[in-house]
Amino acid sequence: MTGRILVAYATRAGSTEGIAEVIAEGLRLAGYDAGKARICDAPDPKEYDRIILGGPIYMGSMNEVQRYCQEHEDALQSRIIGVFAVGMSFAGDDEEKHAQARDVLKKAIGQLTPRFSGYFAGMTNPEKLSFFQRTALTVVRTPIDDYRDWKAIKGWTEEIAEYLRRT
Ligand SMILES: Cc1cc2nc3c(=O)[nH]c(=O)nc-3n(C[C@H](O)[C@H](O)[C@H](O)COP(=O)(O)O)c2cc1C
């Protein structure tokens, strides 16, 4: 019995929320009782049977996800099934950038050992960026656009649903 599934996520500009919703919706379509909640609303992992956890990378860190993992390490260890990172580093095919960004997620989750790890390109919304943020992103040659790959996100969700069916 899988029970309740929580997709817990961090977001600053909203693009990860869209990803969390597509994951939760995919699991619901597969027949599971799944919902999403922002980490800043302090969802208690003990109230769920399975957890998927994700957030955006900002300046090479996933601080909010890292803090949540540290705070709830024991409860998460027995429940975590998937983790995901959202970042513009995944938008191109620069393997070195991908590897660095994958390491950011690895560092954030510490000792946790999820079955699935997802790496998704995100979105930069010029209207939500300050002049300095826009300049900083241009300097590090980060694309400013919506690169979210819904097909990849849905595919990852289906893999998790399939795994849950088997276990
Ligand atoms: C100031 C700033 C710093 C960022 N730093 C990184 C980074 O270090 N690595 C990365 O892959 N993406 C980086 N990004 C891209 C964000 O991760 C991406 O826009 C993500 O979709 C934001 O998620 P959110 O809308 O849920 O906050 C940065 C974006 C901004 C605006």
mmCIF file with all atom_site columns, C-alpha atoms and ligand atoms in Angstrom:
data_model
loop_
_atom_site.group_PDB
_atom_site.id
_atom_site.type_symbol
_atom_site.label_atom_id
_atom_site.label_alt_id
_atom_site.label_comp_id
_atom_site.label_asym_id
_atom_site.label_entity_id
_atom_site.label_seq_id
_atom_site.pdbx_PDB_ins_code
_atom_site.Cartn_x
_atom_site.Cartn_y
_atom_site.Cartn_z
_atom_site.occupancy
_atom_site.B_iso_or_equiv
_atom_site.pdbx_formal_charge
_atom_site.auth_seq_id
_atom_site.auth_comp_id
_atom_site.auth_asym_id
_atom_site.auth_atom_id
_atom_site.pdbx_PDB_model_num
ATOM   1   C CA  . MET A 1 1   ? 0.000  0.000  0.000   1.00 0.00 ? 1   MET A CA  1
ATOM   2   C CA  . THR A 1 2   ? 1.495  3.308  -1.057  1.00 0.00 ? 2   THR A CA  1
ATOM   3   C CA  . GLY A 1 3   ? -0.759 5.636  0.961   1.00 0.00 ? 3   GLY A CA  1
ATOM   4   C CA  . ARG A 1 4   ? -0.336 9.389  0.813   1.00 0.00 ? 4   ARG A CA  1
ATOM   5   C CA  . ILE A 1 5   ? 2.374  10.923 -1.327  1.00 0.00 ? 5   ILE A CA  1
ATOM   6   C CA  . LEU A 1 6   ? 3.705  14.435 -0.820  1.00 0.00 ? 6   LEU A CA  1
ATOM   7   C CA  . VAL A 1 7   ? 5.605  16.442 -3.405  1.00 0.00 ? 7   VAL A CA  1
ATOM   8   C CA  . ALA A 1 8   ? 7.442  18.951 -1.183  1.00 0.00 ? 8   ALA A CA  1
ATOM   9   C CA  . TYR A 1 9   ? 9.125  21.790 -3.046  1.00 0.00 ? 9   TYR A CA  1
ATOM   10  C CA  . ALA A 1 10  ? 10.930 25.073 -2.716  1.00 0.00 ? 10  ALA A CA  1
ATOM   11  C CA  . THR A 1 11  ? 10.427 27.939 -5.153  1.00 0.00 ? 11  THR A CA  1
ATOM   12  C CA  . ARG A 1 12  ? 11.258 31.620 -5.405  1.00 0.00 ? 12  ARG A CA  1
ATOM   13  C CA  . ALA A 1 13  ? 9.873  32.648 -8.778  1.00 0.00 ? 13  ALA A CA  1
ATOM   14  C CA  . GLY A 1 14  ? 7.228  29.934 -9.202  1.00 0.00 ? 14  GLY A CA  1
ATOM   15  C CA  . SER A 1 15  ? 8.650  27.707 -11.938 1.00 0.00 ? 15  SER A CA  1
ATOM   16  C CA  . THR A 1 16  ? 9.332  24.774 -9.591  1.00 0.00 ? 16  THR A CA  1
ATOM   17  C CA  . GLU A 1 17  ? 5.748  24.970 -8.370  1.00 0.00 ? 17  GLU A CA  1
ATOM   18  C CA  . GLY A 1 18  ? 4.569  24.181 -11.901 1.00 0.00 ? 18  GLY A CA  1
ATOM   19  C CA  . ILE A 1 19  ? 6.894  21.172 -11.985 1.00 0.00 ? 19  ILE A CA  1
ATOM   20  C CA  . ALA A 1 20  ? 5.722  19.956 -8.551  1.00 0.00 ? 20  ALA A CA  1
ATOM   21  C CA  . GLU A 1 21  ? 2.102  20.219 -9.710  1.00 0.00 ? 21  GLU A CA  1
ATOM   22  C CA  . VAL A 1 22  ? 2.752  18.189 -12.866 1.00 0.00 ? 22  VAL A CA  1
ATOM   23  C CA  . ILE A 1 23  ? 4.447  15.479 -10.760 1.00 0.00 ? 23  ILE A CA  1
ATOM   24  C CA  . ALA A 1 24  ? 1.585  15.381 -8.224  1.00 0.00 ? 24  ALA A CA  1
ATOM   25  C CA  . GLU A 1 25  ? -1.009 15.368 -11.008 1.00 0.00 ? 25  GLU A CA  1
ATOM   26  C CA  . GLY A 1 26  ? 0.815  12.545 -12.826 1.00 0.00 ? 26  GLY A CA  1
ATOM   27  C CA  . LEU A 1 27  ? 0.739  10.448 -9.669  1.00 0.00 ? 27  LEU A CA  1
ATOM   28  C CA  . ARG A 1 28  ? -2.956 11.188 -9.136  1.00 0.00 ? 28  ARG A CA  1
ATOM   29  C CA  . LEU A 1 29  ? -3.680 10.125 -12.732 1.00 0.00 ? 29  LEU A CA  1
ATOM   30  C CA  . ALA A 1 30  ? -1.823 6.887  -11.960 1.00 0.00 ? 30  ALA A CA  1
ATOM   31  C CA  . GLY A 1 31  ? -4.239 6.335  -9.084  1.00 0.00 ? 31  GLY A CA  1
ATOM   32  C CA  . TYR A 1 32  ? -2.274 7.618  -6.092  1.00 0.00 ? 32  TYR A CA  1
ATOM   33  C CA  . ASP A 1 33  ? -3.294 10.015 -3.349  1.00 0.00 ? 33  ASP A CA  1
ATOM   34  C CA  . ALA A 1 34  ? -0.743 12.728 -4.107  1.00 0.00 ? 34  ALA A CA  1
ATOM   35  C CA  . GLY A 1 35  ? -0.526 16.420 -3.287  1.00 0.00 ? 35  GLY A CA  1
ATOM   36  C CA  . LYS A 1 36  ? 2.050  19.157 -3.169  1.00 0.00 ? 36  LYS A CA  1
ATOM   37  C CA  . ALA A 1 37  ? 3.195  21.580 -0.456  1.00 0.00 ? 37  ALA A CA  1
ATOM   38  C CA  . ARG A 1 38  ? 5.833  24.270 -0.221  1.00 0.00 ? 38  ARG A CA  1
ATOM   39  C CA  . ILE A 1 39  ? 8.668  23.551 2.171   1.00 0.00 ? 39  ILE A CA  1
ATOM   40  C CA  . CYS A 1 40  ? 8.258  27.042 3.648   1.00 0.00 ? 40  CYS A CA  1
ATOM   41  C CA  . ASP A 1 41  ? 4.804  25.945 4.850   1.00 0.00 ? 41  ASP A CA  1
ATOM   42  C CA  . ALA A 1 42  ? 6.614  23.292 6.915   1.00 0.00 ? 42  ALA A CA  1
ATOM   43  C CA  . PRO A 1 43  ? 4.811  20.112 5.835   1.00 0.00 ? 43  PRO A CA  1
ATOM   44  C CA  . ASP A 1 44  ? 5.451  17.293 8.324   1.00 0.00 ? 44  ASP A CA  1
ATOM   45  C CA  . PRO A 1 45  ? 6.919  14.279 6.467   1.00 0.00 ? 45  PRO A CA  1
ATOM   46  C CA  . LYS A 1 46  ? 5.531  11.965 9.161   1.00 0.00 ? 46  LYS A CA  1
ATOM   47  C CA  . GLU A 1 47  ? 2.010  12.673 7.872   1.00 0.00 ? 47  GLU A CA  1
ATOM   48  C CA  . TYR A 1 48  ? 2.880  11.018 4.540   1.00 0.00 ? 48  TYR A CA  1
ATOM   49  C CA  . ASP A 1 49  ? 3.941  7.566  3.396   1.00 0.00 ? 49  ASP A CA  1
ATOM   50  C CA  . ARG A 1 50  ? 6.136  8.642  0.477   1.00 0.00 ? 50  ARG A CA  1
ATOM   51  C CA  . ILE A 1 51  ? 7.882  11.916 -0.250  1.00 0.00 ? 51  ILE A CA  1
ATOM   52  C CA  . ILE A 1 52  ? 9.222  13.483 -3.417  1.00 0.00 ? 52  ILE A CA  1
ATOM   53  C CA  . LEU A 1 53  ? 11.345 16.535 -2.723  1.00 0.00 ? 53  LEU A CA  1
ATOM   54  C CA  . GLY A 1 54  ? 12.710 19.197 -5.032  1.00 0.00 ? 54  GLY A CA  1
ATOM   55  C CA  . GLY A 1 55  ? 13.681 22.781 -5.567  1.00 0.00 ? 55  GLY A CA  1
ATOM   56  C CA  . PRO A 1 56  ? 15.565 25.274 -7.680  1.00 0.00 ? 56  PRO A CA  1
ATOM   57  C CA  . ILE A 1 57  ? 19.302 25.910 -7.720  1.00 0.00 ? 57  ILE A CA  1
ATOM   58  C CA  . TYR A 1 58  ? 20.272 29.503 -6.960  1.00 0.00 ? 58  TYR A CA  1
ATOM   59  C CA  . MET A 1 59  ? 23.909 30.558 -7.104  1.00 0.00 ? 59  MET A CA  1
ATOM   60  C CA  . GLY A 1 60  ? 25.060 26.966 -6.858  1.00 0.00 ? 60  GLY A CA  1
ATOM   61  C CA  . SER A 1 61  ? 22.937 26.028 -3.823  1.00 0.00 ? 61  SER A CA  1
ATOM   62  C CA  . MET A 1 62  ? 19.642 24.486 -2.824  1.00 0.00 ? 62  MET A CA  1
ATOM   63  C CA  . ASN A 1 63  ? 19.559 26.016 0.647   1.00 0.00 ? 63  ASN A CA  1
ATOM   64  C CA  . GLU A 1 64  ? 15.906 25.520 1.465   1.00 0.00 ? 64  GLU A CA  1
ATOM   65  C CA  . VAL A 1 65  ? 15.921 21.862 0.402   1.00 0.00 ? 65  VAL A CA  1
ATOM   66  C CA  . GLN A 1 66  ? 19.140 21.302 2.330   1.00 0.00 ? 66  GLN A CA  1
ATOM   67  C CA  . ARG A 1 67  ? 17.698 22.777 5.531   1.00 0.00 ? 67  ARG A CA  1
ATOM   68  C CA  . TYR A 1 68  ? 14.533 20.682 5.198   1.00 0.00 ? 68  TYR A CA  1
ATOM   69  C CA  . CYS A 1 69  ? 16.617 17.521 4.722   1.00 0.00 ? 69  CYS A CA  1
ATOM   70  C CA  . GLN A 1 70  ? 18.715 18.302 7.777   1.00 0.00 ? 70  GLN A CA  1
ATOM   71  C CA  . GLU A 1 71  ? 15.702 19.110 9.915   1.00 0.00 ? 71  GLU A CA  1
ATOM   72  C CA  . HIS A 1 72  ? 13.715 15.994 8.962   1.00 0.00 ? 72  HIS A CA  1
ATOM   73  C CA  . GLU A 1 73  ? 16.479 13.540 8.103   1.00 0.00 ? 73  GLU A CA  1
ATOM   74  C CA  . ASP A 1 74  ? 15.085 10.541 10.002  1.00 0.00 ? 74  ASP A CA  1
ATOM   75  C CA  . ALA A 1 75  ? 11.481 10.942 8.844   1.00 0.00 ? 75  ALA A CA  1
ATOM   76  C CA  . LEU A 1 76  ? 12.611 11.549 5.260   1.00 0.00 ? 76  LEU A CA  1
ATOM   77  C CA  . GLN A 1 77  ? 15.013 8.609  5.102   1.00 0.00 ? 77  GLN A CA  1
ATOM   78  C CA  . SER A 1 78  ? 12.235 6.041  5.353   1.00 0.00 ? 78  SER A CA  1
ATOM   79  C CA  . ARG A 1 79  ? 9.859  7.933  3.050   1.00 0.00 ? 79  ARG A CA  1
ATOM   80  C CA  . ILE A 1 80  ? 11.894 9.634  0.355   1.00 0.00 ? 80  ILE A CA  1
ATOM   81  C CA  . ILE A 1 81  ? 11.357 8.099  -3.036  1.00 0.00 ? 81  ILE A CA  1
ATOM   82  C CA  . GLY A 1 82  ? 12.487 10.840 -5.403  1.00 0.00 ? 82  GLY A CA  1
ATOM   83  C CA  . VAL A 1 83  ? 14.385 14.126 -5.385  1.00 0.00 ? 83  VAL A CA  1
ATOM   84  C CA  . PHE A 1 84  ? 14.716 16.686 -8.142  1.00 0.00 ? 84  PHE A CA  1
ATOM   85  C CA  . ALA A 1 85  ? 16.670 19.810 -8.928  1.00 0.00 ? 85  ALA A CA  1
ATOM   86  C CA  . VAL A 1 86  ? 15.553 22.611 -11.236 1.00 0.00 ? 86  VAL A CA  1
ATOM   87  C CA  . GLY A 1 87  ? 18.173 24.821 -12.824 1.00 0.00 ? 87  GLY A CA  1
ATOM   88  C CA  . MET A 1 88  ? 19.188 26.537 -16.005 1.00 0.00 ? 88  MET A CA  1
ATOM   89  C CA  . SER A 1 89  ? 22.387 24.469 -15.968 1.00 0.00 ? 89  SER A CA  1
ATOM   90  C CA  . PHE A 1 90  ? 20.262 21.621 -17.330 1.00 0.00 ? 90  PHE A CA  1
ATOM   91  C CA  . ALA A 1 91  ? 18.988 23.733 -20.249 1.00 0.00 ? 91  ALA A CA  1
ATOM   92  C CA  . GLY A 1 92  ? 21.923 23.170 -22.588 1.00 0.00 ? 92  GLY A CA  1
ATOM   93  C CA  . ASP A 1 93  ? 24.035 20.109 -23.177 1.00 0.00 ? 93  ASP A CA  1
ATOM   94  C CA  . ASP A 1 94  ? 27.175 21.224 -21.351 1.00 0.00 ? 94  ASP A CA  1
ATOM   95  C CA  . GLU A 1 95  ? 27.948 17.997 -19.468 1.00 0.00 ? 95  GLU A CA  1
ATOM   96  C CA  . GLU A 1 96  ? 30.310 19.779 -17.070 1.00 0.00 ? 96  GLU A CA  1
ATOM   97  C CA  . LYS A 1 97  ? 27.529 22.179 -16.013 1.00 0.00 ? 97  LYS A CA  1
ATOM   98  C CA  . HIS A 1 98  ? 25.117 19.247 -15.644 1.00 0.00 ? 98  HIS A CA  1
ATOM   99  C CA  . ALA A 1 99  ? 27.563 17.382 -13.413 1.00 0.00 ? 99  ALA A CA  1
ATOM   100 C CA  . GLN A 1 100 ? 28.138 20.437 -11.195 1.00 0.00 ? 100 GLN A CA  1
ATOM   101 C CA  . ALA A 1 101 ? 24.393 20.980 -10.855 1.00 0.00 ? 101 ALA A CA  1
ATOM   102 C CA  . ARG A 1 102 ? 23.799 17.303 -10.053 1.00 0.00 ? 102 ARG A CA  1
ATOM   103 C CA  . ASP A 1 103 ? 26.372 17.667 -7.262  1.00 0.00 ? 103 ASP A CA  1
ATOM   104 C CA  . VAL A 1 104 ? 24.392 20.594 -5.823  1.00 0.00 ? 104 VAL A CA  1
ATOM   105 C CA  . LEU A 1 105 ? 21.395 18.293 -5.355  1.00 0.00 ? 105 LEU A CA  1
ATOM   106 C CA  . LYS A 1 106 ? 23.588 15.544 -3.921  1.00 0.00 ? 106 LYS A CA  1
ATOM   107 C CA  . LYS A 1 107 ? 25.038 17.956 -1.367  1.00 0.00 ? 107 LYS A CA  1
ATOM   108 C CA  . ALA A 1 108 ? 21.589 19.282 -0.443  1.00 0.00 ? 108 ALA A CA  1
ATOM   109 C CA  . ILE A 1 109 ? 20.157 15.853 0.361   1.00 0.00 ? 109 ILE A CA  1
ATOM   110 C CA  . GLY A 1 110 ? 23.136 14.753 2.470   1.00 0.00 ? 110 GLY A CA  1
ATOM   111 C CA  . GLN A 1 111 ? 22.742 11.177 3.690   1.00 0.00 ? 111 GLN A CA  1
ATOM   112 C CA  . LEU A 1 112 ? 19.350 10.549 2.066   1.00 0.00 ? 112 LEU A CA  1
ATOM   113 C CA  . THR A 1 113 ? 19.219 7.774  -0.512  1.00 0.00 ? 113 THR A CA  1
ATOM   114 C CA  . PRO A 1 114 ? 16.226 8.304  -2.833  1.00 0.00 ? 114 PRO A CA  1
ATOM   115 C CA  . ARG A 1 115 ? 15.436 5.735  -5.538  1.00 0.00 ? 115 ARG A CA  1
ATOM   116 C CA  . PHE A 1 116 ? 14.927 8.445  -8.207  1.00 0.00 ? 116 PHE A CA  1
ATOM   117 C CA  . SER A 1 117 ? 16.783 11.674 -8.949  1.00 0.00 ? 117 SER A CA  1
ATOM   118 C CA  . GLY A 1 118 ? 15.419 14.119 -11.537 1.00 0.00 ? 118 GLY A CA  1
ATOM   119 C CA  . TYR A 1 119 ? 17.285 17.020 -13.136 1.00 0.00 ? 119 TYR A CA  1
ATOM   120 C CA  . PHE A 1 120 ? 15.086 19.518 -14.927 1.00 0.00 ? 120 PHE A CA  1
ATOM   121 C CA  . ALA A 1 121 ? 15.758 22.697 -16.851 1.00 0.00 ? 121 ALA A CA  1
ATOM   122 C CA  . GLY A 1 122 ? 13.886 25.625 -15.324 1.00 0.00 ? 122 GLY A CA  1
ATOM   123 C CA  . MET A 1 123 ? 12.621 29.017 -16.282 1.00 0.00 ? 123 MET A CA  1
ATOM   124 C CA  . THR A 1 124 ? 13.979 32.509 -15.901 1.00 0.00 ? 124 THR A CA  1
ATOM   125 C CA  . ASN A 1 125 ? 11.297 35.143 -16.127 1.00 0.00 ? 125 ASN A CA  1
ATOM   126 C CA  . PRO A 1 126 ? 12.739 38.553 -17.098 1.00 0.00 ? 126 PRO A CA  1
ATOM   127 C CA  . GLU A 1 127 ? 9.803  40.326 -15.448 1.00 0.00 ? 127 GLU A CA  1
ATOM   128 C CA  . LYS A 1 128 ? 10.686 38.781 -12.081 1.00 0.00 ? 128 LYS A CA  1
ATOM   129 C CA  . LEU A 1 129 ? 14.417 39.492 -12.277 1.00 0.00 ? 129 LEU A CA  1
ATOM   130 C CA  . SER A 1 130 ? 16.096 42.580 -10.932 1.00 0.00 ? 130 SER A CA  1
ATOM   131 C CA  . PHE A 1 131 ? 18.517 44.474 -13.140 1.00 0.00 ? 131 PHE A CA  1
ATOM   132 C CA  . PHE A 1 132 ? 21.419 42.912 -11.211 1.00 0.00 ? 132 PHE A CA  1
ATOM   133 C CA  . GLN A 1 133 ? 20.032 39.391 -11.528 1.00 0.00 ? 133 GLN A CA  1
ATOM   134 C CA  . ARG A 1 134 ? 19.537 39.836 -15.274 1.00 0.00 ? 134 ARG A CA  1
ATOM   135 C CA  . THR A 1 135 ? 23.085 41.143 -15.611 1.00 0.00 ? 135 THR A CA  1
ATOM   136 C CA  . ALA A 1 136 ? 24.483 38.302 -13.489 1.00 0.00 ? 136 ALA A CA  1
ATOM   137 C CA  . LEU A 1 137 ? 22.687 35.713 -15.620 1.00 0.00 ? 137 LEU A CA  1
ATOM   138 C CA  . THR A 1 138 ? 23.945 37.307 -18.837 1.00 0.00 ? 138 THR A CA  1
ATOM   139 C CA  . VAL A 1 139 ? 27.505 37.247 -17.491 1.00 0.00 ? 139 VAL A CA  1
ATOM   140 C CA  . VAL A 1 140 ? 27.315 33.518 -16.687 1.00 0.00 ? 140 VAL A CA  1
ATOM   141 C CA  . ARG A 1 141 ? 25.592 32.975 -20.074 1.00 0.00 ? 141 ARG A CA  1
ATOM   142 C CA  . THR A 1 142 ? 22.387 31.611 -18.566 1.00 0.00 ? 142 THR A CA  1
ATOM   143 C CA  . PRO A 1 143 ? 19.454 31.578 -20.989 1.00 0.00 ? 143 PRO A CA  1
ATOM   144 C CA  . ILE A 1 144 ? 16.458 33.718 -20.047 1.00 0.00 ? 144 ILE A CA  1
ATOM   145 C CA  . ASP A 1 145 ? 13.395 31.736 -21.095 1.00 0.00 ? 145 ASP A CA  1
ATOM   146 C CA  . ASP A 1 146 ? 11.128 28.833 -20.125 1.00 0.00 ? 146 ASP A CA  1
ATOM   147 C CA  . TYR A 1 147 ? 13.076 25.612 -20.683 1.00 0.00 ? 147 TYR A CA  1
ATOM   148 C CA  . ARG A 1 148 ? 10.851 23.316 -18.653 1.00 0.00 ? 148 ARG A CA  1
ATOM   149 C CA  . ASP A 1 149 ? 10.543 20.002 -20.494 1.00 0.00 ? 149 ASP A CA  1
ATOM   150 C CA  . TRP A 1 150 ? 7.111  18.722 -19.539 1.00 0.00 ? 150 TRP A CA  1
ATOM   151 C CA  . LYS A 1 151 ? 7.591  15.481 -21.429 1.00 0.00 ? 151 LYS A CA  1
ATOM   152 C CA  . ALA A 1 152 ? 10.735 14.677 -19.415 1.00 0.00 ? 152 ALA A CA  1
ATOM   153 C CA  . ILE A 1 153 ? 9.002  15.630 -16.140 1.00 0.00 ? 153 ILE A CA  1
ATOM   154 C CA  . LYS A 1 154 ? 5.977  13.451 -16.937 1.00 0.00 ? 154 LYS A CA  1
ATOM   155 C CA  . GLY A 1 155 ? 8.262  10.591 -17.994 1.00 0.00 ? 155 GLY A CA  1
ATOM   156 C CA  . TRP A 1 156 ? 10.117 10.770 -14.684 1.00 0.00 ? 156 TRP A CA  1
ATOM   157 C CA  . THR A 1 157 ? 6.802  10.755 -12.815 1.00 0.00 ? 157 THR A CA  1
ATOM   158 C CA  . GLU A 1 158 ? 5.654  7.693  -14.755 1.00 0.00 ? 158 GLU A CA  1
ATOM   159 C CA  . GLU A 1 159 ? 8.846  5.863  -13.791 1.00 0.00 ? 159 GLU A CA  1
ATOM   160 C CA  . ILE A 1 160 ? 8.069  6.557  -10.135 1.00 0.00 ? 160 ILE A CA  1
ATOM   161 C CA  . ALA A 1 161 ? 4.432  5.450  -10.540 1.00 0.00 ? 161 ALA A CA  1
ATOM   162 C CA  . GLU A 1 162 ? 5.601  2.260  -12.221 1.00 0.00 ? 162 GLU A CA  1
ATOM   163 C CA  . TYR A 1 163 ? 8.066  1.582  -9.398  1.00 0.00 ? 163 TYR A CA  1
ATOM   164 C CA  . LEU A 1 164 ? 5.336  2.138  -6.786  1.00 0.00 ? 164 LEU A CA  1
ATOM   165 C CA  . ARG A 1 165 ? 3.119  -0.374 -8.577  1.00 0.00 ? 165 ARG A CA  1
ATOM   166 C CA  . ARG A 1 166 ? 5.859  -2.982 -8.344  1.00 0.00 ? 166 ARG A CA  1
ATOM   167 C CA  . THR A 1 167 ? 6.766  -2.421 -4.667  1.00 0.00 ? 167 THR A CA  1
HETATM 168 C C1  . LIG B 2 .   ? 19.899 34.984 -9.452  1.00 0.00 ? 1   LIG B C1  1
HETATM 169 C C2  . LIG B 2 .   ? 19.743 33.606 -10.058 1.00 0.00 ? 1   LIG B C2  1
HETATM 170 C C3  . LIG B 2 .   ? 20.716 32.644 -9.815  1.00 0.00 ? 1   LIG B C3  1
HETATM 171 C C4  . LIG B 2 .   ? 20.609 31.374 -10.394 1.00 0.00 ? 1   LIG B C4  1
HETATM 172 N N1  . LIG B 2 .   ? 21.588 30.444 -10.165 1.00 0.00 ? 1   LIG B N1  1
HETATM 173 C C5  . LIG B 2 .   ? 21.509 29.231 -10.785 1.00 0.00 ? 1   LIG B C5  1
HETATM 174 C C6  . LIG B 2 .   ? 22.548 28.264 -10.606 1.00 0.00 ? 1   LIG B C6  1
HETATM 175 O O1  . LIG B 2 .   ? 23.528 28.458 -9.875  1.00 0.00 ? 1   LIG B O1  1
HETATM 176 N N2  . LIG B 2 .   ? 22.435 27.086 -11.270 1.00 0.00 ? 1   LIG B N2  1
HETATM 177 C C7  . LIG B 2 .   ? 21.365 26.807 -12.092 1.00 0.00 ? 1   LIG B C7  1
HETATM 178 O O2  . LIG B 2 .   ? 21.326 25.709 -12.681 1.00 0.00 ? 1   LIG B O2  1
HETATM 179 N N3  . LIG B 2 .   ? 20.348 27.695 -12.250 1.00 0.00 ? 1   LIG B N3  1
HETATM 180 C C8  . LIG B 2 .   ? 20.399 28.889 -11.618 1.00 0.00 ? 1   LIG B C8  1
HETATM 181 N N4  . LIG B 2 .   ? 19.387 29.806 -11.770 1.00 0.00 ? 1   LIG B N4  1
HETATM 182 C C9  . LIG B 2 .   ? 18.190 29.417 -12.546 1.00 0.00 ? 1   LIG B C9  1
HETATM 183 C C10 . LIG B 2 .   ? 17.046 28.954 -11.632 1.00 0.00 ? 1   LIG B C10 1
HETATM 184 O O3  . LIG B 2 .   ? 17.381 27.767 -10.966 1.00 0.00 ? 1   LIG B O3  1
HETATM 185 C C11 . LIG B 2 .   ? 15.795 28.738 -12.495 1.00 0.00 ? 1   LIG B C11 1
HETATM 186 O O4  . LIG B 2 .   ? 15.390 29.989 -12.976 1.00 0.00 ? 1   LIG B O4  1
HETATM 187 C C12 . LIG B 2 .   ? 14.671 28.047 -11.758 1.00 0.00 ? 1   LIG B C12 1
HETATM 188 O O5  . LIG B 2 .   ? 13.678 27.641 -12.691 1.00 0.00 ? 1   LIG B O5  1
HETATM 189 C C13 . LIG B 2 .   ? 14.071 28.950 -10.693 1.00 0.00 ? 1   LIG B C13 1
HETATM 190 O O6  . LIG B 2 .   ? 13.086 28.225 -9.979  1.00 0.00 ? 1   LIG B O6  1
HETATM 191 P P1  . LIG B 2 .   ? 11.852 28.958 -9.265  1.00 0.00 ? 1   LIG B P1  1
HETATM 192 O O7  . LIG B 2 .   ? 11.096 29.709 -10.350 1.00 0.00 ? 1   LIG B O7  1
HETATM 193 O O8  . LIG B 2 .   ? 11.038 27.845 -8.720  1.00 0.00 ? 1   LIG B O8  1
HETATM 194 O O9  . LIG B 2 .   ? 12.403 29.860 -8.218  1.00 0.00 ? 1   LIG B O9  1
HETATM 195 C C14 . LIG B 2 .   ? 19.475 31.059 -11.205 1.00 0.00 ? 1   LIG B C14 1
HETATM 196 C C15 . LIG B 2 .   ? 18.479 32.038 -11.418 1.00 0.00 ? 1   LIG B C15 1
HETATM 197 C C16 . LIG B 2 .   ? 18.601 33.295 -10.853 1.00 0.00 ? 1   LIG B C16 1
HETATM 198 C C17 . LIG B 2 .   ? 17.523 34.323 -11.102 1.00 0.00 ? 1   LIG B C17 1
#
